[in-house]
């Protein structure tokens, strides 16, 4: 979703610099300098952008569904862990960055989708993603969202991150989560209730070139991911007029299931033991959520989540 638009915006900025509109580029750079901290301070969402008609067609293409399993009291703040990353993260974008699905199911809650800070350095593109409700995934940004005294804020973090996209093969149920405990610490420090979210169908949208761990391709991808901060999965799907090859995602239904909240008591200085304990409970609740709903979305009974 992000890359093609980002490339277009960067290209537009280059055209301004090289053309007769270089002064506009200079003015924008000044604005960028003055506005640099906004992605870490709640962003700048636009109800108009979030309500564009194109998002309705985007959700209906797959289609994308948001399933509510429990009430989320708007008097609290929440940290929603989204799984899996997939290639496109379509469920996260369609459900949390467009209206009106989320606000209809969870009235009184404002969702903030946290993404890699690198995207907010892209000229013009940063304005677009902030208008959709995306903010930085930095600690500062998550703290800003969860510090809302009156409650009503929901931080959505794709826990597996870019690394997990390399596992995004159809049928894959492998999640990168065992070493990812920063979100647990943030939830404890701010007393934000934890909510596991599993998006069934997220890994079915593309076919990825075989890259088992230890292969030369996987090694190259992992090295590039460490250098650049984002992964480069080699994937394909369908074309516009044919279904054999292209970069348009397959029309596969996505069901994003929001689990029950795990109450978290605020602890400004949690110990490693307390973090590990809550992390283990989160894994237990995430696995339970998956097991309770997998039969509804075509997952064979013998299949289970793999944590690594």
PDB file of C-alpha atoms in Angstrom, residues 32-306:
ATOM      1  CA  UNK A  32       9.246  19.654   7.035  1.00  0.00           C
ATOM      2  CA  UNK A  33      11.787  20.999   9.513  1.00  0.00           C
ATOM      3  CA  UNK A  34       9.147  22.816  11.576  1.00  0.00           C
ATOM      4  CA  UNK A  35       6.701  19.902  11.481  1.00  0.00           C
ATOM      5  CA  UNK A  36       9.210  17.097  12.020  1.00  0.00           C
ATOM      6  CA  UNK A  37       7.877  16.056  15.429  1.00  0.00           C
ATOM      7  CA  UNK A  38       4.198  15.763  14.466  1.00  0.00           C
ATOM      8  CA  UNK A  39       4.307  12.002  13.624  1.00  0.00           C
ATOM      9  CA  UNK A  40       5.426  11.411  17.222  1.00  0.00           C
ATOM     10  CA  UNK A  41       2.752  13.708  18.659  1.00  0.00           C
ATOM     11  CA  UNK A  42      -0.466  12.082  17.493  1.00  0.00           C
ATOM     12  CA  UNK A  43      -0.125  12.939  13.816  1.00  0.00           C
ATOM     13  CA  UNK A  44      -2.650  15.010  11.925  1.00  0.00           C
ATOM     14  CA  UNK A  45      -5.609  12.863  10.881  1.00  0.00           C
ATOM     15  CA  UNK A  46      -8.231  14.014   8.418  1.00  0.00           C
ATOM     16  CA  UNK A  47     -11.753  12.654   8.559  1.00  0.00           C
ATOM     17  CA  UNK A  48     -12.162  13.639   4.930  1.00  0.00           C
ATOM     18  CA  UNK A  49      -9.211  11.496   3.777  1.00  0.00           C
ATOM     19  CA  UNK A  50     -10.246   8.551   5.945  1.00  0.00           C
ATOM     20  CA  UNK A  51     -13.710   8.686   4.373  1.00  0.00           C
ATOM     21  CA  UNK A  52     -12.645   8.703   0.709  1.00  0.00           C
ATOM     22  CA  UNK A  53     -14.917   6.495  -1.412  1.00  0.00           C
ATOM     23  CA  UNK A  54     -11.875   4.660  -2.781  1.00  0.00           C
ATOM     24  CA  UNK A  55     -11.351   3.019   0.617  1.00  0.00           C
ATOM     25  CA  UNK A  56     -14.833   1.495   0.417  1.00  0.00           C
ATOM     26  CA  UNK A  57     -13.871  -0.171  -2.861  1.00  0.00           C
ATOM     27  CA  UNK A  58     -10.511  -1.178  -1.378  1.00  0.00           C
ATOM     28  CA  UNK A  59     -12.224  -2.969   1.531  1.00  0.00           C
ATOM     29  CA  UNK A  60     -14.759  -4.618  -0.778  1.00  0.00           C
ATOM     30  CA  UNK A  61     -12.113  -5.888  -3.214  1.00  0.00           C
ATOM     31  CA  UNK A  62     -10.820  -8.636  -0.899  1.00  0.00           C
ATOM     32  CA  UNK A  63     -13.194  -8.121   1.054  1.00  0.00           C
ATOM     33  CA  UNK A  64     -11.903  -6.939   4.444  1.00  0.00           C
ATOM     34  CA  UNK A  65     -13.963  -7.570   7.587  1.00  0.00           C
ATOM     35  CA  UNK A  66     -13.440  -6.466  11.201  1.00  0.00           C
ATOM     36  CA  UNK A  67     -14.804  -8.894  13.814  1.00  0.00           C
ATOM     37  CA  UNK A  68     -15.524  -7.763  17.350  1.00  0.00           C
ATOM     38  CA  UNK A  69     -15.403 -10.373  20.108  1.00  0.00           C
ATOM     39  CA  UNK A  70     -15.558  -8.133  23.174  1.00  0.00           C
ATOM     40  CA  UNK A  71     -16.408  -4.608  24.249  1.00  0.00           C
ATOM     41  CA  UNK A  72     -13.573  -2.100  24.614  1.00  0.00           C
ATOM     42  CA  UNK A  73     -14.461   0.504  27.218  1.00  0.00           C
ATOM     43  CA  UNK A  74     -13.560   3.959  25.801  1.00  0.00           C
ATOM     44  CA  UNK A  75     -12.586   5.092  29.307  1.00  0.00           C
ATOM     45  CA  UNK A  76      -9.361   3.110  28.910  1.00  0.00           C
ATOM     46  CA  UNK A  77      -6.432   3.283  26.498  1.00  0.00           C
ATOM     47  CA  UNK A  78      -5.514   0.141  24.581  1.00  0.00           C
ATOM     48  CA  UNK A  79      -2.518  -1.345  22.824  1.00  0.00           C
ATOM     49  CA  UNK A  80      -3.634  -3.669  20.040  1.00  0.00           C
ATOM     50  CA  UNK A  81      -1.070  -6.185  18.818  1.00  0.00           C
ATOM     51  CA  UNK A  82      -1.738  -6.939  15.146  1.00  0.00           C
ATOM     52  CA  UNK A  83      -0.732 -10.322  13.643  1.00  0.00           C
ATOM     53  CA  UNK A  84       0.532 -11.328  11.103  1.00  0.00           C
ATOM     54  CA  UNK A  85       2.356  -8.641   9.129  1.00  0.00           C
ATOM     55  CA  UNK A  86       1.833 -10.274   5.737  1.00  0.00           C
ATOM     56  CA  UNK A  87       3.159  -8.461   2.673  1.00  0.00           C
ATOM     57  CA  UNK A  88       0.535  -5.738   2.398  1.00  0.00           C
ATOM     58  CA  UNK A  89      -0.764  -5.318   5.992  1.00  0.00           C
ATOM     59  CA  UNK A  90      -4.110  -4.811   4.251  1.00  0.00           C
ATOM     60  CA  UNK A  91      -6.234  -5.706   7.272  1.00  0.00           C
ATOM     61  CA  UNK A  92      -4.521  -3.133   9.477  1.00  0.00           C
ATOM     62  CA  UNK A  93      -4.840  -0.373   6.889  1.00  0.00           C
ATOM     63  CA  UNK A  94      -8.393  -1.183   5.801  1.00  0.00           C
ATOM     64  CA  UNK A  95      -9.769  -1.506   9.319  1.00  0.00           C
ATOM     65  CA  UNK A  96      -7.845   1.143  11.256  1.00  0.00           C
ATOM     66  CA  UNK A  97      -6.965   3.835   8.691  1.00  0.00           C
ATOM     67  CA  UNK A  98     -10.320   4.148   6.939  1.00  0.00           C
ATOM     68  CA  UNK A  99     -13.803   4.886   8.206  1.00  0.00           C
ATOM     69  CA  UNK A 100     -16.375   3.948   9.324  1.00  0.00           C
ATOM     70  CA  UNK A 101     -15.792   0.278  10.293  1.00  0.00           C
ATOM     71  CA  UNK A 102     -13.740   0.704  13.474  1.00  0.00           C
ATOM     72  CA  UNK A 103     -15.660   3.640  14.938  1.00  0.00           C
ATOM     73  CA  UNK A 104     -18.974   1.849  14.357  1.00  0.00           C
ATOM     74  CA  UNK A 105     -17.833  -1.258  16.222  1.00  0.00           C
ATOM     75  CA  UNK A 106     -15.835   0.542  18.923  1.00  0.00           C
ATOM     76  CA  UNK A 107     -17.453   3.947  19.482  1.00  0.00           C
ATOM     77  CA  UNK A 108     -15.417   6.393  21.544  1.00  0.00           C
ATOM     78  CA  UNK A 109     -12.052   4.883  20.545  1.00  0.00           C
ATOM     79  CA  UNK A 110      -9.602   6.612  18.210  1.00  0.00           C
ATOM     80  CA  UNK A 111      -7.214   4.202  16.414  1.00  0.00           C
ATOM     81  CA  UNK A 112      -3.573   5.098  15.684  1.00  0.00           C
ATOM     82  CA  UNK A 113      -1.651   2.737  13.412  1.00  0.00           C
ATOM     83  CA  UNK A 114       2.063   2.890  14.246  1.00  0.00           C
ATOM     84  CA  UNK A 115       4.430   2.408  11.294  1.00  0.00           C
ATOM     85  CA  UNK A 116       8.191   2.670  10.779  1.00  0.00           C
ATOM     86  CA  UNK A 117       9.514   6.230  11.329  1.00  0.00           C
ATOM     87  CA  UNK A 118      11.379   6.107   7.993  1.00  0.00           C
ATOM     88  CA  UNK A 119       8.108   6.654   6.092  1.00  0.00           C
ATOM     89  CA  UNK A 120       7.655  10.093   7.672  1.00  0.00           C
ATOM     90  CA  UNK A 121      10.828  11.354   6.051  1.00  0.00           C
ATOM     91  CA  UNK A 122       9.270  11.061   2.597  1.00  0.00           C
ATOM     92  CA  UNK A 123       8.150  14.488   1.258  1.00  0.00           C
ATOM     93  CA  UNK A 124       4.388  14.925   0.753  1.00  0.00           C
ATOM     94  CA  UNK A 125       3.824  11.233   1.462  1.00  0.00           C
ATOM     95  CA  UNK A 126       4.110  11.898   5.194  1.00  0.00           C
ATOM     96  CA  UNK A 127       1.148  14.296   4.999  1.00  0.00           C
ATOM     97  CA  UNK A 128      -0.972  11.627   3.336  1.00  0.00           C
ATOM     98  CA  UNK A 129      -0.215   8.844   5.824  1.00  0.00           C
ATOM     99  CA  UNK A 130      -0.719  11.128   8.816  1.00  0.00           C
ATOM    100  CA  UNK A 131      -4.081  12.204   7.424  1.00  0.00           C
ATOM    101  CA  UNK A 132      -5.099   8.523   7.384  1.00  0.00           C
ATOM    102  CA  UNK A 133      -4.302   8.177  11.093  1.00  0.00           C
ATOM    103  CA  UNK A 134      -0.817   6.684  10.897  1.00  0.00           C
ATOM    104  CA  UNK A 135       1.866   7.760  13.352  1.00  0.00           C
ATOM    105  CA  UNK A 136       5.452   6.789  14.105  1.00  0.00           C
ATOM    106  CA  UNK A 137       6.243   3.475  15.803  1.00  0.00           C
ATOM    107  CA  UNK A 138       8.857   5.156  18.023  1.00  0.00           C
ATOM    108  CA  UNK A 139       8.637   4.871  21.810  1.00  0.00           C
ATOM    109  CA  UNK A 140       7.944   8.601  21.993  1.00  0.00           C
ATOM    110  CA  UNK A 141       4.991   8.264  19.645  1.00  0.00           C
ATOM    111  CA  UNK A 142       3.448   5.247  21.407  1.00  0.00           C
ATOM    112  CA  UNK A 143       3.821   7.042  24.748  1.00  0.00           C
ATOM    113  CA  UNK A 144       2.088  10.126  23.373  1.00  0.00           C
ATOM    114  CA  UNK A 145      -0.920   8.095  22.256  1.00  0.00           C
ATOM    115  CA  UNK A 146      -1.196   6.011  25.426  1.00  0.00           C
ATOM    116  CA  UNK A 147      -0.733   9.003  27.734  1.00  0.00           C
ATOM    117  CA  UNK A 148      -4.249  10.274  27.024  1.00  0.00           C
ATOM    118  CA  UNK A 149      -5.669  10.793  30.519  1.00  0.00           C
ATOM    119  CA  UNK A 150      -9.301  10.455  29.521  1.00  0.00           C
ATOM    120  CA  UNK A 151      -8.762   7.147  27.726  1.00  0.00           C
ATOM    121  CA  UNK A 152     -10.252   6.490  24.315  1.00  0.00           C
ATOM    122  CA  UNK A 153      -6.975   5.952  22.422  1.00  0.00           C
ATOM    123  CA  UNK A 154      -5.982   2.708  20.721  1.00  0.00           C
ATOM    124  CA  UNK A 155      -2.393   2.131  19.565  1.00  0.00           C
ATOM    125  CA  UNK A 156      -2.188  -0.519  16.848  1.00  0.00           C
ATOM    126  CA  UNK A 157       1.268  -2.077  16.480  1.00  0.00           C
ATOM    127  CA  UNK A 158       2.161  -4.737  13.918  1.00  0.00           C
ATOM    128  CA  UNK A 159       4.240  -6.759  16.354  1.00  0.00           C
ATOM    129  CA  UNK A 160       6.168  -8.919  13.864  1.00  0.00           C
ATOM    130  CA  UNK A 161       7.420  -5.876  11.983  1.00  0.00           C
ATOM    131  CA  UNK A 162       9.193  -5.920   8.640  1.00  0.00           C
ATOM    132  CA  UNK A 163      11.071  -9.102   9.488  1.00  0.00           C
ATOM    133  CA  UNK A 164       7.822 -11.065   9.655  1.00  0.00           C
ATOM    134  CA  UNK A 165       6.894 -10.137   6.076  1.00  0.00           C
ATOM    135  CA  UNK A 166       9.607 -12.569   4.938  1.00  0.00           C
ATOM    136  CA  UNK A 167       7.438 -15.374   6.368  1.00  0.00           C
ATOM    137  CA  UNK A 168       4.345 -14.199   4.499  1.00  0.00           C
ATOM    138  CA  UNK A 169       3.692 -17.293   2.413  1.00  0.00           C
ATOM    139  CA  UNK A 170       0.173 -18.654   1.840  1.00  0.00           C
ATOM    140  CA  UNK A 171      -0.666 -20.973   4.718  1.00  0.00           C
ATOM    141  CA  UNK A 172       2.156 -19.693   6.921  1.00  0.00           C
ATOM    142  CA  UNK A 173       1.322 -19.306  10.604  1.00  0.00           C
ATOM    143  CA  UNK A 174       4.784 -18.303  11.871  1.00  0.00           C
ATOM    144  CA  UNK A 175       4.900 -15.141  13.986  1.00  0.00           C
ATOM    145  CA  UNK A 176       8.035 -13.232  15.034  1.00  0.00           C
ATOM    146  CA  UNK A 177       7.127 -12.483  18.617  1.00  0.00           C
ATOM    147  CA  UNK A 178       9.187 -14.395  21.193  1.00  0.00           C
ATOM    148  CA  UNK A 179      11.868 -11.681  21.409  1.00  0.00           C
ATOM    149  CA  UNK A 180       9.494  -8.756  20.863  1.00  0.00           C
ATOM    150  CA  UNK A 181       8.632  -7.468  24.320  1.00  0.00           C
ATOM    151  CA  UNK A 182       8.900  -3.696  23.892  1.00  0.00           C
ATOM    152  CA  UNK A 183       5.141  -3.383  23.394  1.00  0.00           C
ATOM    153  CA  UNK A 184       4.580  -5.248  26.664  1.00  0.00           C
ATOM    154  CA  UNK A 185       6.807  -2.789  28.520  1.00  0.00           C
ATOM    155  CA  UNK A 186       4.961   0.164  26.961  1.00  0.00           C
ATOM    156  CA  UNK A 187       1.604  -1.277  27.993  1.00  0.00           C
ATOM    157  CA  UNK A 188       2.821  -1.709  31.576  1.00  0.00           C
ATOM    158  CA  UNK A 189       4.355   1.774  31.818  1.00  0.00           C
ATOM    159  CA  UNK A 190       1.119   3.400  30.664  1.00  0.00           C
ATOM    160  CA  UNK A 191      -1.428   0.993  32.104  1.00  0.00           C
ATOM    161  CA  UNK A 192      -2.824   0.356  28.623  1.00  0.00           C
ATOM    162  CA  UNK A 193      -4.925  -2.774  28.268  1.00  0.00           C
ATOM    163  CA  UNK A 194      -3.471  -5.293  25.805  1.00  0.00           C
ATOM    164  CA  UNK A 195      -5.629  -6.640  22.985  1.00  0.00           C
ATOM    165  CA  UNK A 196      -4.465  -9.451  20.661  1.00  0.00           C
ATOM    166  CA  UNK A 197      -5.633  -9.103  17.043  1.00  0.00           C
ATOM    167  CA  UNK A 198      -5.326 -11.827  14.412  1.00  0.00           C
ATOM    168  CA  UNK A 199      -5.997 -11.104  10.747  1.00  0.00           C
ATOM    169  CA  UNK A 200      -7.019 -14.324   8.977  1.00  0.00           C
ATOM    170  CA  UNK A 201      -6.166 -14.280   5.268  1.00  0.00           C
ATOM    171  CA  UNK A 202      -3.374 -11.709   5.530  1.00  0.00           C
ATOM    172  CA  UNK A 203      -0.748 -14.135   4.200  1.00  0.00           C
ATOM    173  CA  UNK A 204      -2.890 -15.331   1.299  1.00  0.00           C
ATOM    174  CA  UNK A 205      -2.766 -12.134  -0.783  1.00  0.00           C
ATOM    175  CA  UNK A 206       0.546 -12.855  -2.537  1.00  0.00           C
ATOM    176  CA  UNK A 207       2.824 -15.727  -3.460  1.00  0.00           C
ATOM    177  CA  UNK A 208       6.381 -15.146  -2.310  1.00  0.00           C
ATOM    178  CA  UNK A 209       9.546 -16.637  -3.797  1.00  0.00           C
ATOM    179  CA  UNK A 210      10.721 -19.533  -1.629  1.00  0.00           C
ATOM    180  CA  UNK A 211      13.116 -18.169   0.992  1.00  0.00           C
ATOM    181  CA  UNK A 212      13.524 -20.728   3.794  1.00  0.00           C
ATOM    182  CA  UNK A 213      15.733 -19.740   6.692  1.00  0.00           C
ATOM    183  CA  UNK A 214      19.366 -20.392   5.883  1.00  0.00           C
ATOM    184  CA  UNK A 215      18.898 -19.984   2.133  1.00  0.00           C
ATOM    185  CA  UNK A 216      21.042 -17.441   0.275  1.00  0.00           C
ATOM    186  CA  UNK A 217      17.966 -15.367  -0.574  1.00  0.00           C
ATOM    187  CA  UNK A 218      16.799 -15.213   3.027  1.00  0.00           C
ATOM    188  CA  UNK A 219      20.288 -14.264   4.201  1.00  0.00           C
ATOM    189  CA  UNK A 220      20.439 -11.415   1.682  1.00  0.00           C
ATOM    190  CA  UNK A 221      16.931 -10.243   2.631  1.00  0.00           C
ATOM    191  CA  UNK A 222      17.751 -10.251   6.332  1.00  0.00           C
ATOM    192  CA  UNK A 223      20.992  -8.318   5.791  1.00  0.00           C
ATOM    193  CA  UNK A 224      19.198  -5.705   3.675  1.00  0.00           C
ATOM    194  CA  UNK A 225      16.452  -5.466   6.287  1.00  0.00           C
ATOM    195  CA  UNK A 226      19.009  -4.682   9.001  1.00  0.00           C
ATOM    196  CA  UNK A 227      20.657  -2.031   6.813  1.00  0.00           C
ATOM    197  CA  UNK A 228      17.551  -0.294   5.450  1.00  0.00           C
ATOM    198  CA  UNK A 229      15.080  -0.896   8.270  1.00  0.00           C
ATOM    199  CA  UNK A 230      12.479  -2.567   6.062  1.00  0.00           C
ATOM    200  CA  UNK A 231      12.274  -5.938   4.340  1.00  0.00           C
ATOM    201  CA  UNK A 232      12.187  -6.713   0.622  1.00  0.00           C
ATOM    202  CA  UNK A 233      10.024  -9.796   0.078  1.00  0.00           C
ATOM    203  CA  UNK A 234       9.995 -11.026  -3.544  1.00  0.00           C
ATOM    204  CA  UNK A 235       6.322 -11.578  -4.282  1.00  0.00           C
ATOM    205  CA  UNK A 236       3.776 -11.725  -7.080  1.00  0.00           C
ATOM    206  CA  UNK A 237       0.045 -12.233  -7.457  1.00  0.00           C
ATOM    207  CA  UNK A 238      -2.321 -11.390 -10.324  1.00  0.00           C
ATOM    208  CA  UNK A 239      -2.499  -8.838 -13.120  1.00  0.00           C
ATOM    209  CA  UNK A 240      -5.304  -6.532 -14.179  1.00  0.00           C
ATOM    210  CA  UNK A 241      -6.752  -8.797 -16.867  1.00  0.00           C
ATOM    211  CA  UNK A 242      -5.215 -12.149 -15.981  1.00  0.00           C
ATOM    212  CA  UNK A 243      -4.662 -14.179 -12.839  1.00  0.00           C
ATOM    213  CA  UNK A 244      -1.319 -15.852 -13.550  1.00  0.00           C
ATOM    214  CA  UNK A 245       1.164 -13.068 -12.749  1.00  0.00           C
ATOM    215  CA  UNK A 246       1.240  -9.469 -11.544  1.00  0.00           C
ATOM    216  CA  UNK A 247       1.511  -7.283  -8.448  1.00  0.00           C
ATOM    217  CA  UNK A 248      -2.183  -6.824  -7.744  1.00  0.00           C
ATOM    218  CA  UNK A 249      -3.117  -8.856  -4.631  1.00  0.00           C
ATOM    219  CA  UNK A 250      -5.377 -11.863  -5.000  1.00  0.00           C
ATOM    220  CA  UNK A 251      -9.006 -11.420  -4.030  1.00  0.00           C
ATOM    221  CA  UNK A 252      -8.897 -13.364  -0.790  1.00  0.00           C
ATOM    222  CA  UNK A 253     -11.148 -12.472   2.155  1.00  0.00           C
ATOM    223  CA  UNK A 254      -9.479 -10.948   5.214  1.00  0.00           C
ATOM    224  CA  UNK A 255     -11.114 -11.342   8.616  1.00  0.00           C
ATOM    225  CA  UNK A 256      -9.427  -9.243  11.294  1.00  0.00           C
ATOM    226  CA  UNK A 257     -10.540 -10.574  14.673  1.00  0.00           C
ATOM    227  CA  UNK A 258     -10.145  -8.272  17.683  1.00  0.00           C
ATOM    228  CA  UNK A 259      -9.780 -10.274  20.885  1.00  0.00           C
ATOM    229  CA  UNK A 260     -10.723  -9.561  24.480  1.00  0.00           C
ATOM    230  CA  UNK A 261      -8.645  -7.023  26.424  1.00  0.00           C
ATOM    231  CA  UNK A 262      -6.050  -8.138  28.945  1.00  0.00           C
ATOM    232  CA  UNK A 263      -6.290  -5.719  31.920  1.00  0.00           C
ATOM    233  CA  UNK A 264      -2.945  -4.091  32.679  1.00  0.00           C
ATOM    234  CA  UNK A 265      -2.164  -2.179  35.852  1.00  0.00           C
ATOM    235  CA  UNK A 266       0.213   0.739  35.416  1.00  0.00           C
ATOM    236  CA  UNK A 267       3.789   0.016  36.453  1.00  0.00           C
ATOM    237  CA  UNK A 268       6.275   2.788  35.676  1.00  0.00           C
ATOM    238  CA  UNK A 269       9.315   0.582  36.288  1.00  0.00           C
ATOM    239  CA  UNK A 270       8.416  -3.013  35.401  1.00  0.00           C
ATOM    240  CA  UNK A 271      11.006  -5.684  36.048  1.00  0.00           C
ATOM    241  CA  UNK A 272      12.097  -8.164  33.399  1.00  0.00           C
ATOM    242  CA  UNK A 273      10.206 -10.852  35.277  1.00  0.00           C
ATOM    243  CA  UNK A 274       6.978  -8.812  35.194  1.00  0.00           C
ATOM    244  CA  UNK A 275       7.443  -8.123  31.467  1.00  0.00           C
ATOM    245  CA  UNK A 276       8.060 -11.822  30.760  1.00  0.00           C
ATOM    246  CA  UNK A 277       5.004 -12.810  32.777  1.00  0.00           C
ATOM    247  CA  UNK A 278       2.680 -10.458  30.873  1.00  0.00           C
ATOM    248  CA  UNK A 279       4.296 -11.446  27.573  1.00  0.00           C
ATOM    249  CA  UNK A 280       3.557 -15.121  28.296  1.00  0.00           C
ATOM    250  CA  UNK A 281      -0.059 -14.261  29.119  1.00  0.00           C
ATOM    251  CA  UNK A 282      -0.365 -12.301  25.877  1.00  0.00           C
ATOM    252  CA  UNK A 283       0.937 -15.273  23.858  1.00  0.00           C
ATOM    253  CA  UNK A 284      -1.560 -17.508  25.624  1.00  0.00           C
ATOM    254  CA  UNK A 285      -4.477 -15.177  24.807  1.00  0.00           C
ATOM    255  CA  UNK A 286      -3.327 -14.742  21.196  1.00  0.00           C
ATOM    256  CA  UNK A 287      -3.136 -18.501  20.697  1.00  0.00           C
ATOM    257  CA  UNK A 288      -6.563 -18.942  22.282  1.00  0.00           C
ATOM    258  CA  UNK A 289      -8.035 -16.279  19.966  1.00  0.00           C
ATOM    259  CA  UNK A 290      -6.593 -18.069  16.943  1.00  0.00           C
ATOM    260  CA  UNK A 291      -7.789 -21.515  18.040  1.00  0.00           C
ATOM    261  CA  UNK A 292     -11.330 -20.290  18.756  1.00  0.00           C
ATOM    262  CA  UNK A 293     -11.764 -18.742  15.313  1.00  0.00           C
ATOM    263  CA  UNK A 294      -9.536 -20.700  12.908  1.00  0.00           C
ATOM    264  CA  UNK A 295     -12.281 -23.123  11.848  1.00  0.00           C
ATOM    265  CA  UNK A 296     -14.448 -20.184  10.752  1.00  0.00           C
ATOM    266  CA  UNK A 297     -11.842 -19.036   8.231  1.00  0.00           C
ATOM    267  CA  UNK A 298     -10.619 -22.218   6.589  1.00  0.00           C
ATOM    268  CA  UNK A 299      -7.677 -23.124   8.836  1.00  0.00           C
ATOM    269  CA  UNK A 300      -7.373 -26.931   9.247  1.00  0.00           C
ATOM    270  CA  UNK A 301      -7.889 -28.230  12.760  1.00  0.00           C
ATOM    271  CA  UNK A 302      -4.348 -29.636  12.999  1.00  0.00           C
ATOM    272  CA  UNK A 303      -2.741 -26.243  12.188  1.00  0.00           C
ATOM    273  CA  UNK A 304      -1.567 -23.974  15.030  1.00  0.00           C
ATOM    274  CA  UNK A 305       0.434 -20.785  15.458  1.00  0.00           C
ATOM    275  CA  UNK A 306       4.220 -21.038  15.521  1.00  0.00           C
TER     276      UNK A 306
END
